[in-house]
Coordinates of C-alpha atoms in Angstrom, one line a residue:
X103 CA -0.6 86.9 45.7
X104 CA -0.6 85.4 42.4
X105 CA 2.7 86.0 41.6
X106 CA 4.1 84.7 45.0
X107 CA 2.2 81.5 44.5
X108 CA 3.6 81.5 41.1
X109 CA 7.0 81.8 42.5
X110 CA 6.9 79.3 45.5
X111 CA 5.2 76.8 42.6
X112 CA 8.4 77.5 40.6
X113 CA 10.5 77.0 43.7
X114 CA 9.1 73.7 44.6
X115 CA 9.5 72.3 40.7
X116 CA 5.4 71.9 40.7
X117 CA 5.5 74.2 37.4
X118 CA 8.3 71.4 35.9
X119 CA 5.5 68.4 36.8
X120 CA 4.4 68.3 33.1
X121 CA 7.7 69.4 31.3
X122 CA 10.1 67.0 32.5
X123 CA 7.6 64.0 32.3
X124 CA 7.0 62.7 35.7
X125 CA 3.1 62.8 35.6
X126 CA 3.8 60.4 32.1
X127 CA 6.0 58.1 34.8
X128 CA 3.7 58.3 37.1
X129 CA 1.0 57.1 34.3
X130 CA 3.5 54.3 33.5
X131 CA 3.9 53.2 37.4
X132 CA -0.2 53.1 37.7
X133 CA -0.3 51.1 34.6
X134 CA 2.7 48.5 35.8
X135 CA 0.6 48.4 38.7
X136 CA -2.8 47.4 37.4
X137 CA -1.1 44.8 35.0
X138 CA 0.8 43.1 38.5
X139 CA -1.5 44.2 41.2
X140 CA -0.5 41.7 43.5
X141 CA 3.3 41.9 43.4
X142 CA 4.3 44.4 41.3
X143 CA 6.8 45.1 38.2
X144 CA 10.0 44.4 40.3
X145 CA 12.5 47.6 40.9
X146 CA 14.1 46.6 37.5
X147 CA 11.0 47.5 35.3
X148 CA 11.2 51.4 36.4
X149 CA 9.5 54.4 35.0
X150 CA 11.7 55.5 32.4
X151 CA 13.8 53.5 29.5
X152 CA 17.0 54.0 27.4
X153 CA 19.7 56.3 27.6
X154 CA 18.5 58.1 30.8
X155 CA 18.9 54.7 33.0
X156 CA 22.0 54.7 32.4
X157 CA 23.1 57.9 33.3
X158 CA 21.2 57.6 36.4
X159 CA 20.1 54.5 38.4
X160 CA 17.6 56.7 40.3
X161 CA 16.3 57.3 36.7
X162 CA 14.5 54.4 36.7
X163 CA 12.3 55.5 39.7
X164 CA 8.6 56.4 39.4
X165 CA 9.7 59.7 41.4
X166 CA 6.8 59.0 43.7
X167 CA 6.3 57.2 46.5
X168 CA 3.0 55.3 46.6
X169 CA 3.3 54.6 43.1
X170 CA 6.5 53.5 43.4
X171 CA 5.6 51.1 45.9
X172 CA 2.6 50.1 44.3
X173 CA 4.1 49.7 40.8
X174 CA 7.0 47.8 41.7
X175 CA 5.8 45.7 44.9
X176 CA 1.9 45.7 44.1
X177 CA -0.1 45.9 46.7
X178 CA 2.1 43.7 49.3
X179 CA 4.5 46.3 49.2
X180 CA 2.0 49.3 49.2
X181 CA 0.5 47.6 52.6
X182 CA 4.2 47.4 53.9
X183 CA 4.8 50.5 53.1
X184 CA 1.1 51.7 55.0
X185 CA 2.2 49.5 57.7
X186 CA 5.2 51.5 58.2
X187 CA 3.6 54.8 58.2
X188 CA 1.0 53.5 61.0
X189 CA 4.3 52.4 62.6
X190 CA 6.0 55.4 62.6
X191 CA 2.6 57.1 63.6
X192 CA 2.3 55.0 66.6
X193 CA 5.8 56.7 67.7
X194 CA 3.6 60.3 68.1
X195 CA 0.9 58.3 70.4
X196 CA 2.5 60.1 73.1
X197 CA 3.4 63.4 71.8
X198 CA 6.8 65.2 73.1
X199 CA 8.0 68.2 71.6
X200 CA 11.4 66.5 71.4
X201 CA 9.3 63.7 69.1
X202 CA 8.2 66.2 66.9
X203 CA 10.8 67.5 66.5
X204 CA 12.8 64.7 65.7
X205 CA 10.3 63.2 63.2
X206 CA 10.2 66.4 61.1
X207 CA 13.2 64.7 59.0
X208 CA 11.5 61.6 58.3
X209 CA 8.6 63.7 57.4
X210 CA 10.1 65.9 55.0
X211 CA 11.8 63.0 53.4
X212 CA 8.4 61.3 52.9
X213 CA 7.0 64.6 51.8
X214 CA 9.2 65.5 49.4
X215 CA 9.4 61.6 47.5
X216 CA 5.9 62.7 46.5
X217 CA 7.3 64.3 43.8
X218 CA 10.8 62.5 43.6
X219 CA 12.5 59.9 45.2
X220 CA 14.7 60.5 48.0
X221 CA 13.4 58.1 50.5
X222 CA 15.7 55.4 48.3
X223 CA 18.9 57.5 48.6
X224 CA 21.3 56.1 50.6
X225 CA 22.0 59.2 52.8
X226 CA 18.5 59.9 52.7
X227 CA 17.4 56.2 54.4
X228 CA 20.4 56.5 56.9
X229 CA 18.9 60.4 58.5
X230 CA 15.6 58.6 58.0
X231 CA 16.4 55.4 60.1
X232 CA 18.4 57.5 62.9
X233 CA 15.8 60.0 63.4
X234 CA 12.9 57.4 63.8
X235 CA 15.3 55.7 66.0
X236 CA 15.8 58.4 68.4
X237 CA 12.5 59.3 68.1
X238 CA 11.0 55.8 69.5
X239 CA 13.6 55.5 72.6
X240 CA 11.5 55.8 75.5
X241 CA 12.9 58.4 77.5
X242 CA 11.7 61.0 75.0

């Protein structure tokens, strides 16, 4: 058992947390956020500096979610962002299996910008958009 939780930590990067420095971003998101609480850093601020921004706008990301939101919209954006979640909850008020089953993209991509930052790619936000879209006809 402990060495298929090892593995399946290894598989889902949660061993790589510490070495490639995204619990120091995510310190440097919650600090941009309690020094602008309100309204944030702005997108431009980021979690990392130098060479790596270039190479990479996403580089710039708090690869995280709510402290991404937090850090860069303070808490206006973090209650848009809770507002959309209760929004897209409000689309499972009436269960369907074809529901579920179409919001088990969204859900991934929300699941897996906990530890990175797909929500903000591009192909990432158009499968997002479609699925909920579908999802809330309705017919379903």
């Amino acid at each position: 058992l402990p060495q298929m939780m090892g593995k399946i930590l290894k598989m889902a990067r949660f061993t790589d947390l510490a070495k490639d420095g995204r619990i120091v971003v995510w310190g440097r998101g919650w600090e941009h956020f309690r020094s602008w609480p309100i309204l944030g850093v702005g997108f431009d601020k980021g979690g990392d500096v130098g060479y790596v921004v270039l190479k990479n706008v996403f580089a710039n990301m708090y690869h995280n979610i709510g402290i991404q939101f937090l850090a860069a919209m303070g808490a206006v954006g973090g209650a848009a962002f809770l507002f959309h979640l209760w929004q897209v909850g409000c689309v499972l008020r009436k269960p369907t299996a074809k529901k579920v089953l179409l919001l088990t993209l969204p859900f991934m991509i929300l699941l897996t910008s906990l530890v990175d930052n797909f929500f903000f790619y591009l192909n990432q936000q158009i499968a997002y958009c479609m699925f909920l879209a579908v999802a809330e006809r309705k017919k379903l």
